[in-house]
Every structure is written in C-alpha cells, then in structure tokens.
Coordinates of C-alpha atoms in Angstrom, one line a residue:
M1 CA 30.3 17.6 -53.7
D2 CA 32.3 15.7 -51.1
D3 CA 35.8 15.0 -50.2
T4 CA 35.7 11.5 -51.4
S5 CA 34.3 12.0 -54.7
D6 CA 37.0 13.4 -56.8
E7 CA 39.9 11.5 -55.7
Q8 CA 39.5 8.1 -57.1
E9 CA 41.3 7.5 -60.2
G10 CA 39.2 5.2 -61.9
R11 CA 41.0 2.8 -63.8
R12 CA 39.3 1.2 -65.6
G13 CA 39.1 0.0 -64.0
S14 CA 41.8 1.0 -63.6
K15 CA 40.4 3.9 -64.8
L16 CA 43.6 5.8 -65.5
S17 CA 46.7 3.7 -65.4
A18 CA 49.8 5.3 -66.8
V19 CA 53.5 4.6 -67.1
F20 CA 56.0 7.3 -66.3
S21 CA 59.0 8.0 -64.1
D22 CA 59.4 11.7 -63.6
N23 CA 61.9 12.7 -60.9
S24 CA 61.1 16.4 -61.5
E25 CA 57.5 15.9 -60.5
P26 CA 56.2 19.0 -58.9
P27 CA 55.3 18.7 -55.2
E28 CA 52.0 20.5 -55.9
I29 CA 50.8 17.6 -58.0
L30 CA 48.4 16.3 -55.3
D31 CA 47.2 19.9 -54.7
E32 CA 46.1 20.0 -58.3
V33 CA 44.4 16.6 -57.9
L34 CA 42.6 18.0 -54.8
L35 CA 41.6 21.1 -56.7
C36 CA 40.1 19.3 -59.7
Q37 CA 38.3 17.0 -57.4
Q38 CA 36.5 19.8 -55.7
G39 CA 34.2 20.5 -58.6
K40 CA 32.7 23.8 -59.6
S41 CA 30.2 24.6 -56.9
Q42 CA 31.6 23.5 -53.5
P43 CA 34.8 22.4 -52.0
L44 CA 34.8 18.6 -51.5
C45 CA 37.4 18.6 -48.8
A46 CA 35.9 21.2 -46.5
A47 CA 35.7 20.3 -42.9
T48 CA 32.1 21.3 -42.6
E49 CA 29.2 20.9 -45.0
P50 CA 29.7 23.6 -47.7
P51 CA 26.8 25.7 -48.9
H52 CA 25.0 25.0 -52.1
S53 CA 25.9 27.3 -55.0
V54 CA 24.5 28.3 -58.2
D55 CA 24.2 25.9 -61.1
S56 CA 27.5 25.5 -62.9
G57 CA 26.0 25.3 -66.3
R58 CA 27.1 21.6 -66.7
G59 CA 23.9 20.0 -65.3
S60 CA 20.5 19.8 -66.8
N61 CA 20.9 23.3 -68.3
G62 CA 24.3 22.5 -69.6
K63 CA 25.4 21.4 -73.0
A64 CA 22.8 19.5 -74.8
A65 CA 23.7 15.9 -75.7
R66 CA 24.5 15.3 -79.3
S67 CA 22.2 12.5 -80.4
R68 CA 24.0 9.3 -80.9
S69 CA 23.5 8.7 -84.6
K70 CA 24.6 5.4 -86.1
K71 CA 25.6 7.2 -89.2
G72 CA 28.9 8.9 -89.8
S73 CA 29.3 12.0 -91.9
T74 CA 31.5 12.1 -95.0
N75 CA 33.1 15.1 -96.6
T76 CA 30.6 15.0 -99.4
G77 CA 27.7 15.3 -97.0
A78 CA 26.5 11.7 -97.6
T79 CA 26.1 9.4 -94.6
V80 CA 27.3 5.9 -94.0
D81 CA 25.8 3.5 -91.5
L82 CA 29.0 2.7 -89.4
W83 CA 27.0 0.6 -86.9
T84 CA 25.8 -1.8 -89.6
L85 CA 29.2 -1.9 -91.3
L86 CA 30.9 -2.8 -88.0
T87 CA 28.3 -5.5 -87.3
Q88 CA 28.7 -7.0 -90.9
C89 CA 32.5 -6.9 -90.6
A90 CA 32.4 -8.7 -87.3
Q91 CA 30.1 -11.4 -88.9
A92 CA 32.6 -11.8 -91.8
V93 CA 35.5 -12.0 -89.4
A94 CA 33.6 -14.7 -87.4
N95 CA 33.1 -16.6 -90.6
Y96 CA 36.7 -16.3 -91.6
D97 CA 35.6 -14.5 -94.8
Q98 CA 38.8 -12.5 -95.3
R99 CA 37.9 -10.9 -98.6
N100 CA 34.5 -9.6 -97.4
A101 CA 35.9 -8.5 -94.0
N102 CA 38.7 -6.6 -95.7
D103 CA 36.2 -4.8 -98.1
L104 CA 34.1 -3.8 -95.1
L105 CA 37.2 -2.7 -93.1
N106 CA 38.2 -0.4 -96.0
Q107 CA 34.7 1.2 -96.0
I108 CA 34.9 1.7 -92.3
R109 CA 38.4 3.2 -92.5
Q110 CA 37.1 5.8 -95.1
H111 CA 34.5 7.1 -92.7
S112 CA 36.2 6.7 -89.3
S113 CA 38.9 8.6 -87.5
P114 CA 40.3 9.1 -83.9
Y115 CA 39.6 12.8 -84.4
G116 CA 36.0 12.6 -85.7
D117 CA 32.7 12.5 -83.8
G118 CA 32.0 10.0 -81.1
L119 CA 30.8 7.2 -83.5
Q120 CA 33.7 7.8 -85.9
R121 CA 36.2 7.5 -83.1
L122 CA 34.5 4.3 -81.8
A123 CA 34.5 2.8 -85.4
H124 CA 38.2 3.6 -85.7
Y125 CA 39.2 1.5 -82.6
F126 CA 36.7 -1.2 -83.3
A127 CA 38.1 -1.5 -86.8
N128 CA 41.6 -1.8 -85.3
G129 CA 40.3 -4.7 -83.1
L130 CA 38.6 -6.4 -86.0
E131 CA 41.8 -6.1 -88.1
T132 CA 44.0 -7.5 -85.3
R133 CA 41.6 -10.5 -85.0
L134 CA 41.5 -11.0 -88.7
T135 CA 45.3 -11.2 -89.0
A136 CA 45.5 -13.4 -85.8
G137 CA 47.5 -10.7 -84.1
T138 CA 48.0 -10.3 -80.4
P139 CA 46.2 -7.3 -78.9
S140 CA 48.7 -5.3 -76.8
Y141 CA 47.3 -4.4 -73.4
K142 CA 49.5 -1.8 -71.7
P143 CA 48.9 0.9 -69.2
L144 CA 48.0 4.4 -70.6
E145 CA 51.3 6.0 -71.5
V146 CA 51.9 9.6 -70.7
A147 CA 55.2 11.5 -70.7
N148 CA 55.1 12.7 -67.1
A149 CA 53.1 13.3 -64.0
A150 CA 51.8 16.6 -65.3
D151 CA 50.4 15.0 -68.4
M152 CA 48.8 12.3 -66.3
L153 CA 47.2 15.0 -64.2
K154 CA 45.7 16.7 -67.3
A155 CA 44.1 13.4 -68.4
Y156 CA 42.8 12.8 -64.9
K157 CA 41.4 16.3 -64.7
L158 CA 39.5 15.8 -68.0
F159 CA 38.0 12.6 -66.7
V160 CA 36.7 14.0 -63.4
T161 CA 35.4 17.2 -65.0
A162 CA 33.7 15.5 -68.0
S163 CA 32.1 12.7 -66.0
P164 CA 31.0 12.2 -62.4
L165 CA 31.9 8.5 -62.3
Q166 CA 35.2 9.0 -60.4
R167 CA 34.0 11.9 -58.2
M168 CA 31.1 9.9 -56.9
T169 CA 33.3 7.0 -56.0
N170 CA 35.6 9.3 -54.1
L171 CA 32.7 10.9 -52.2
F172 CA 31.5 7.5 -50.9
T173 CA 34.9 6.2 -49.9
T174 CA 36.2 9.3 -48.2
K175 CA 33.1 10.2 -46.3
T176 CA 32.6 6.6 -45.1
I177 CA 36.2 6.3 -43.9
I178 CA 36.0 9.6 -42.1
S179 CA 33.0 8.4 -40.1
L180 CA 34.7 5.0 -39.4
V181 CA 37.8 6.6 -37.8
K182 CA 36.0 9.3 -35.8
N183 CA 37.4 8.1 -32.5
E184 CA 40.2 5.7 -33.7
S185 CA 44.0 6.2 -33.5
S186 CA 44.9 4.3 -36.6
V187 CA 43.5 3.2 -40.0
H188 CA 44.9 0.8 -42.5
I189 CA 43.8 1.1 -46.1
I190 CA 44.6 -1.8 -48.4
D191 CA 44.1 -0.5 -51.9
F192 CA 44.0 -3.2 -54.7
G193 CA 44.8 -1.1 -57.7
I194 CA 46.3 2.0 -56.1
C195 CA 47.8 3.3 -59.4
Y196 CA 48.9 6.9 -58.8
G197 CA 47.1 7.3 -55.5
F198 CA 45.0 10.2 -56.8
Q199 CA 42.1 8.8 -54.8
W200 CA 43.5 9.7 -51.4
P201 CA 44.4 13.5 -51.2
C202 CA 41.0 14.5 -50.0
L203 CA 41.0 11.8 -47.3
I204 CA 44.4 13.0 -46.1
K205 CA 43.3 16.6 -45.9
R206 CA 40.1 15.6 -44.1
L207 CA 42.0 13.5 -41.6
S208 CA 44.3 16.4 -40.9
L209 CA 41.2 18.5 -39.9
R210 CA 39.9 15.9 -37.4
H211 CA 39.1 17.4 -33.9
G212 CA 41.9 16.2 -31.6
G213 CA 44.3 15.5 -34.4
P214 CA 44.6 13.0 -37.2
P215 CA 44.9 9.2 -36.7
K216 CA 47.9 7.4 -38.1
L217 CA 47.2 6.5 -41.8
R218 CA 48.7 3.3 -43.0
I219 CA 48.3 2.4 -46.7
T220 CA 49.2 -0.8 -48.5
G221 CA 49.3 -0.1 -52.2
I222 CA 48.8 -3.1 -54.4
E223 CA 49.4 -3.1 -58.1
L224 CA 50.3 -5.6 -60.9
P225 CA 54.0 -5.7 -61.6
Q226 CA 55.3 -3.4 -64.4
P227 CA 57.3 -5.1 -67.1
G228 CA 61.1 -4.6 -66.9
F229 CA 63.7 -4.6 -64.2
R230 CA 61.7 -2.4 -61.7
P231 CA 58.3 -4.1 -61.4
A232 CA 57.4 -2.0 -58.3
E233 CA 58.6 1.4 -59.5
R234 CA 55.2 3.0 -60.1
V235 CA 53.7 1.9 -56.8
E236 CA 56.8 3.0 -54.9
E237 CA 56.5 6.4 -56.5
T238 CA 52.9 6.6 -55.4
G239 CA 54.0 5.9 -51.8
R240 CA 56.6 8.7 -51.9
R241 CA 54.0 11.1 -53.4
L242 CA 51.4 10.3 -50.7
G243 CA 54.1 10.4 -47.9
N244 CA 55.1 13.9 -48.9
Y245 CA 51.5 15.0 -49.0
C246 CA 50.9 13.6 -45.5
K247 CA 53.9 15.5 -44.2
K248 CA 52.4 18.7 -45.6
F249 CA 49.2 18.1 -43.5
N250 CA 51.0 16.5 -40.5
V251 CA 49.2 13.2 -40.9
P252 CA 51.3 10.3 -39.5
F253 CA 51.9 8.0 -42.4
E254 CA 53.2 4.5 -43.2
Y255 CA 53.3 2.9 -46.6
N256 CA 53.9 -0.6 -47.9
C257 CA 53.6 -1.8 -51.4
L258 CA 53.2 -5.0 -53.3
A259 CA 53.7 -5.4 -57.1
Q260 CA 52.7 -8.9 -58.0
K261 CA 49.8 -11.0 -59.3
W262 CA 47.1 -10.4 -56.8
E263 CA 46.1 -14.0 -56.4
T264 CA 49.6 -14.8 -55.1
I265 CA 49.4 -12.3 -52.2
R266 CA 49.4 -14.0 -48.7
L267 CA 47.6 -12.6 -45.7
E268 CA 51.0 -12.2 -43.8
D269 CA 52.2 -9.9 -46.7
L270 CA 49.6 -7.4 -45.6
K271 CA 50.9 -6.9 -42.0
I272 CA 47.4 -6.8 -40.5
D273 CA 47.1 -5.2 -37.1
R274 CA 43.8 -6.3 -35.4
N275 CA 43.8 -3.1 -33.3
E276 CA 43.5 -0.9 -36.3
I277 CA 40.4 0.0 -38.4
T278 CA 41.0 -1.9 -41.7
V279 CA 39.6 -0.8 -45.0
V280 CA 39.9 -2.7 -48.2
S281 CA 39.3 -0.8 -51.5
C282 CA 39.1 -2.4 -54.9
L283 CA 37.7 -0.1 -57.5
Y284 CA 37.0 -1.1 -61.1
R285 CA 40.0 -3.5 -61.4
L286 CA 38.8 -7.0 -60.6
K287 CA 37.5 -7.3 -64.1
N288 CA 41.1 -7.7 -65.3
L289 CA 41.7 -10.8 -63.2
P290 CA 41.1 -14.1 -65.0
D291 CA 37.8 -15.9 -64.3
E292 CA 36.9 -19.6 -64.3
T293 CA 37.0 -19.9 -68.1
V294 CA 40.7 -19.0 -68.1
A295 CA 42.0 -20.6 -64.9
V296 CA 40.7 -23.6 -62.9
N297 CA 41.6 -21.9 -59.6
C298 CA 39.8 -18.6 -60.3
P299 CA 42.0 -15.7 -59.4
R300 CA 39.2 -13.3 -58.8
D301 CA 37.6 -15.7 -56.3
A302 CA 41.0 -16.2 -54.7
V303 CA 41.4 -12.4 -54.2
L304 CA 37.9 -12.1 -52.7
K305 CA 38.7 -15.0 -50.3
L306 CA 41.9 -13.2 -49.3
I307 CA 39.9 -10.0 -48.6
R308 CA 37.5 -12.0 -46.5
R309 CA 40.5 -13.4 -44.5
I310 CA 41.7 -9.8 -43.9
N311 CA 38.4 -9.4 -42.1
P312 CA 38.1 -5.7 -42.9
N313 CA 35.8 -3.2 -41.1
I314 CA 34.5 -2.4 -44.6
F315 CA 35.3 -3.5 -48.2
F316 CA 34.6 -1.0 -51.0
H317 CA 33.9 -2.7 -54.3
G318 CA 33.4 -0.7 -57.5
I319 CA 32.8 -2.6 -60.7
V320 CA 32.5 -1.9 -64.4
N321 CA 29.0 -3.2 -65.3
G322 CA 29.8 -5.1 -68.5
T323 CA 27.9 -7.8 -70.4
Y324 CA 30.7 -8.2 -73.0
N325 CA 32.4 -11.2 -71.5
A326 CA 30.6 -13.8 -73.5
P327 CA 32.7 -16.8 -74.8
F328 CA 31.1 -16.4 -78.3
F329 CA 32.8 -13.6 -80.4
L330 CA 29.7 -12.2 -82.1
T331 CA 27.7 -11.9 -78.9
R332 CA 30.6 -10.3 -77.2
F333 CA 31.2 -7.9 -80.1
R334 CA 27.5 -6.7 -80.1
E335 CA 27.5 -6.1 -76.3
A336 CA 30.9 -4.3 -76.5
L337 CA 29.5 -2.1 -79.3
Y338 CA 26.6 -0.9 -77.0
H339 CA 28.9 -0.4 -74.0
F340 CA 31.7 1.5 -75.7
S341 CA 29.3 3.6 -77.8
S342 CA 28.0 5.0 -74.5
L343 CA 31.5 5.9 -73.4
F344 CA 32.5 7.6 -76.7
D345 CA 29.1 9.3 -76.7
M346 CA 29.6 10.6 -73.2
F347 CA 32.9 12.2 -74.2
E348 CA 31.3 13.5 -77.4
A349 CA 28.7 15.4 -75.4
N350 CA 31.0 16.8 -72.8
V351 CA 34.4 17.4 -74.3
L352 CA 35.5 19.4 -77.3
C353 CA 36.6 17.4 -80.4
E354 CA 40.1 19.0 -80.5
D355 CA 40.9 18.3 -76.8
Q356 CA 44.2 16.4 -76.9
E357 CA 43.6 14.7 -73.5
R358 CA 40.4 13.3 -74.9
V359 CA 42.3 11.7 -77.7
I360 CA 44.8 10.3 -75.2
L361 CA 42.1 8.8 -73.0
E362 CA 40.1 7.4 -75.8
K363 CA 43.1 5.7 -77.3
G364 CA 44.7 4.6 -74.1
L365 CA 41.6 3.5 -72.2
F366 CA 38.4 3.0 -74.2
G367 CA 40.2 2.0 -77.4
R368 CA 42.7 -0.3 -75.7
D369 CA 39.9 -2.1 -73.8
A370 CA 37.7 -2.4 -76.9
I371 CA 40.5 -3.8 -79.0
N372 CA 41.3 -6.3 -76.3
V373 CA 37.7 -7.5 -76.1
I374 CA 37.4 -7.9 -79.9
A375 CA 40.8 -9.4 -80.7
G376 CA 41.8 -11.3 -77.6
E377 CA 41.0 -14.9 -76.7
G378 CA 42.0 -17.0 -73.7
A379 CA 44.6 -15.5 -71.4
E380 CA 45.2 -12.6 -73.9
R381 CA 41.7 -11.2 -73.3
V382 CA 42.2 -9.4 -70.0
E383 CA 39.0 -7.3 -70.3
R384 CA 36.4 -9.6 -68.6
P385 CA 33.8 -7.6 -66.8
E386 CA 30.7 -8.9 -65.1
T387 CA 27.5 -7.3 -64.1
Y388 CA 26.9 -6.0 -60.6
K389 CA 24.5 -8.9 -60.0
Q390 CA 27.1 -11.4 -60.9
W391 CA 29.6 -9.8 -58.6
Q392 CA 27.0 -9.8 -55.8
V393 CA 26.8 -13.6 -56.1
R394 CA 30.6 -13.9 -56.0
N395 CA 31.0 -11.6 -53.0
R396 CA 28.3 -13.4 -51.0
R397 CA 29.9 -16.8 -51.9
A398 CA 33.2 -15.4 -50.6
G399 CA 31.6 -14.7 -47.2
F400 CA 30.5 -11.1 -47.4
K401 CA 27.3 -9.3 -46.5
Q402 CA 26.4 -6.2 -48.4
I403 CA 25.6 -3.0 -46.4
R404 CA 23.6 0.0 -47.5
L405 CA 25.5 3.2 -48.3
D406 CA 24.6 6.2 -46.2
P407 CA 21.4 7.6 -47.8
E408 CA 22.5 11.1 -47.2
L409 CA 25.7 10.4 -49.2
V410 CA 23.7 8.9 -52.0
N411 CA 21.5 12.0 -52.1
Q412 CA 24.5 14.3 -52.0
S413 CA 26.0 12.5 -55.0
K414 CA 22.7 12.7 -56.9
A415 CA 22.5 16.5 -56.2
M416 CA 26.2 17.0 -57.3
V417 CA 25.6 15.2 -60.6
K418 CA 22.4 17.1 -61.3
R419 CA 24.1 20.4 -60.4
E420 CA 27.4 20.0 -62.1
Y421 CA 27.1 17.5 -64.9
H422 CA 25.3 16.8 -68.1
K423 CA 21.6 16.0 -67.7
D424 CA 22.0 12.6 -69.4
F425 CA 24.2 11.2 -66.6
V426 CA 22.2 8.7 -64.5
V427 CA 22.5 7.9 -60.8
D428 CA 20.2 5.1 -59.6
E429 CA 20.0 2.5 -56.9
D430 CA 19.2 -1.2 -57.1
G431 CA 19.1 -2.9 -53.7
K432 CA 22.2 -1.7 -51.9
W433 CA 24.2 -0.9 -55.1
V434 CA 24.6 2.7 -56.4
L435 CA 24.5 2.6 -60.2
Q436 CA 26.2 5.2 -62.5
G437 CA 25.4 5.5 -66.2
W438 CA 24.9 7.5 -69.3
K439 CA 21.6 7.8 -71.2
G440 CA 20.1 4.8 -69.3
R441 CA 23.0 2.4 -69.8
I442 CA 24.6 1.4 -66.5
L443 CA 28.4 1.8 -66.8
N444 CA 29.6 1.4 -63.2
A445 CA 28.3 0.2 -59.9
F446 CA 29.6 0.9 -56.4
S447 CA 29.0 -1.1 -53.2
A448 CA 30.1 -1.6 -49.6
W449 CA 30.5 -5.0 -47.8
V450 CA 31.4 -6.4 -44.4
P451 CA 32.3 -10.0 -43.4
A452 CA 29.2 -12.1 -43.0

C-alpha cells in the first residue's frame, strides 16, 4: 500500500480522538504509527514503488465473515430477536410509553453485552441510548479516553489493521501531496481536526527522501477546545510530537495551532503565504459541526466558505456517509441501526471478541456516537452526518470544483484492500468520489476539490 494510507487517524470522524497528557511519551511513538501504517505486504513509505507480495491471509482468502444475524444467543441456546426488540423499544420511547419501553429494555439487557457478539454489543449501546432518552438524560459526548499515548497507539493500530478505511485515506492524501510539492520549496497543510497527527508520519518520511532535499513543511493544526484550563493542550502536544519527528528526518518544520470553534476562525489566523503550496485537509469531522437545523448561520457552511477564502491548491474532504440525521426520532433510529450494525459487524468479522482495544473503540467511538444520535436533540446532538451527495452540493455552493483522484492511486487502494483485508470490504467509485464500505453499505467517502 502507500505512504498516505495508513497515517490518517480517522476520527470519526474524528476517527480516534482521545484525551491524555503523557510527558513520558516515548519518542518512537510515530515510528510505531509508521510501522502499523505500512501494512503486511509492502512498505507504504518506500521512496520507490514496492513490489507486490504474497497474500497476507486477510483478503478474500482471509477470515470468513460471520453472518450478521438479527438474533442474539442466550446461555440456554434459545435465540431472541434483538433487532425487533430494539425497534419496538424505540417505538415505545417515541410514544412516551414508559412501562412498555422499560419492559423491552429489560429484555434487551438480558441478551446484550459489551463483550458479546457484534449484535449483542450493538444492542448494549443502543439500549444505553434509549434509556438515556427515556429518562430525559443528556448524552455525554467526549473524546475517546485512554490512559496514555501508548494505549492510544494500540487502539489506532487495531483500527488500521482491522479495516482499510484509514489507510486508504492516508494513501490518497500523502501521494497527492508528494506530487504537488515535487518542485516546490514550501508546503502549508491546514488540518481541520488534526487530533494526534498520526496521519502525517508517512508524509514526513517521504518528504525527507525527495531528490534535492525536502521542502519546508508548515502545519496548522486545528481542533476544538478541550474542556478545562488548557483548551489547546492536546493540539500543542501534537505539534511537539510532529516537530521531533521532522527533526529526526531533517525536514524543516513550523507548527501553529488553533483550539477554538471552527466557525470562529478568521483567515488572518491561518497566516497564509501565497508563495507556498497550500493544502487543506478535513477528514470525517465536519459532521460534528451544527447544521442549519441547529444554527441560523450554519457553521459547516461557514467553515467551507473559510476554506474557499484560503484558496488552497487542493482541499481533501473525507466524510462519514450517514443517513441518520433525520429530525424525526424513529426514522433516525432505524437508519442508525443499519449504519452502526455494519460497524459492529465489521469488527466482529475482523477482531477477536476478547481484544481489549476493540472494547475501548466500540465504547468510545461507535457506542458514544450511537448514544448521541439516539438520545440527543438540538445542540446536544453533535452526530449529524450527511451523505456524500449532500456534501457535494454544499461544497459546490461554497465555490469548489471537484477533481478526480489519480486513477492509479484508486487502483492501488483497491489492490491493497483485496490483498490485505477481508473480502467483504468494498471500494467503489461514484463520479469523482471514492467510496469505502462493508458488505455493500457505504460508510465513508473521500474526495478532492479545488477553488472553482
């Protein structure tokens, strides 16, 4: 696979946001990120095109998918239809039928568990969401919590080895940037949602190998503020981590960070230099900005307009392809059930049940998001995805023109998925979008844009 592909931390949209402050973080942390991004069959960060290798055993000949049954097993060997119970419980919650809802919740609780099979795990978190909604509670929405950088790395490794979603994104971004800066002296990457910066080690290494020496790398890392007295702590740590890594590879580096609501950022805050190649990256995070139904001056449109004013050489936009943003609870619940069942099923087919990182990711990412979709309303509901076709309309309206990704890169990514991952992962194209999914359901979409 390629350099780009493994680096991007997907968040999840964010795909892996975490909170930690670990002063004893080992300097090799990004080496480990680099390693887990290289995949099993070929080094992603090699200077030249690596040779193909034998099948890793994870592709079409790999572990067979466990069929997604809507029934959960019980200790007695009987089965219960969790899918139907969840749907009936949602109906009771929507009708304010507390007694019936509680009875159904008790049944679901008996047959669900965060340590069971994929459907039992899904049912556990969906039941938490229904219970929170029933009791008029506020769904907490916080970053994935891990003890330290090493634990965060374990979770990240699991994500990129179990699924190609992150690696593919990294492949596209890194390779495209490398071709953009071929003869340039400086590149400025503005990363909306930089998180831990795990998406950039491969690029740094590749830049260091450029004939004639590396260009100057300038990164502006943008994040939402952390609660507490040090709102920019995490994004500052990211800068120190990337700075140390650039030193190791002798890549000239400058870092600026912003930790604030994205719609409040001004063009002058970004210190644009029109003599530099400017790249904007926003991957799987715009879904968490309020839309028109929450704020009159739509923050997601405001950010897109800011990106247009930046006038970048390229804008990478990755989105979570979700249809569970309906204003009506029952419609939203049913769509969320389909979407999240694919995510839990994906882990069920690719990760051992007892894997502790799987539990951490399912609780801190999939579970957190599902509970927010089910229990949250108004400003409390921060999970508001749109389909790639809806984002296409928004981006065009903001003044962007979509460009086709390099067909060779798309073919490389398809080959990597076929060679190294489960046969039920899907890579497809629709127009100029590259679609990523599981068993026919499109989960993510990736695109590239330029000012119109």
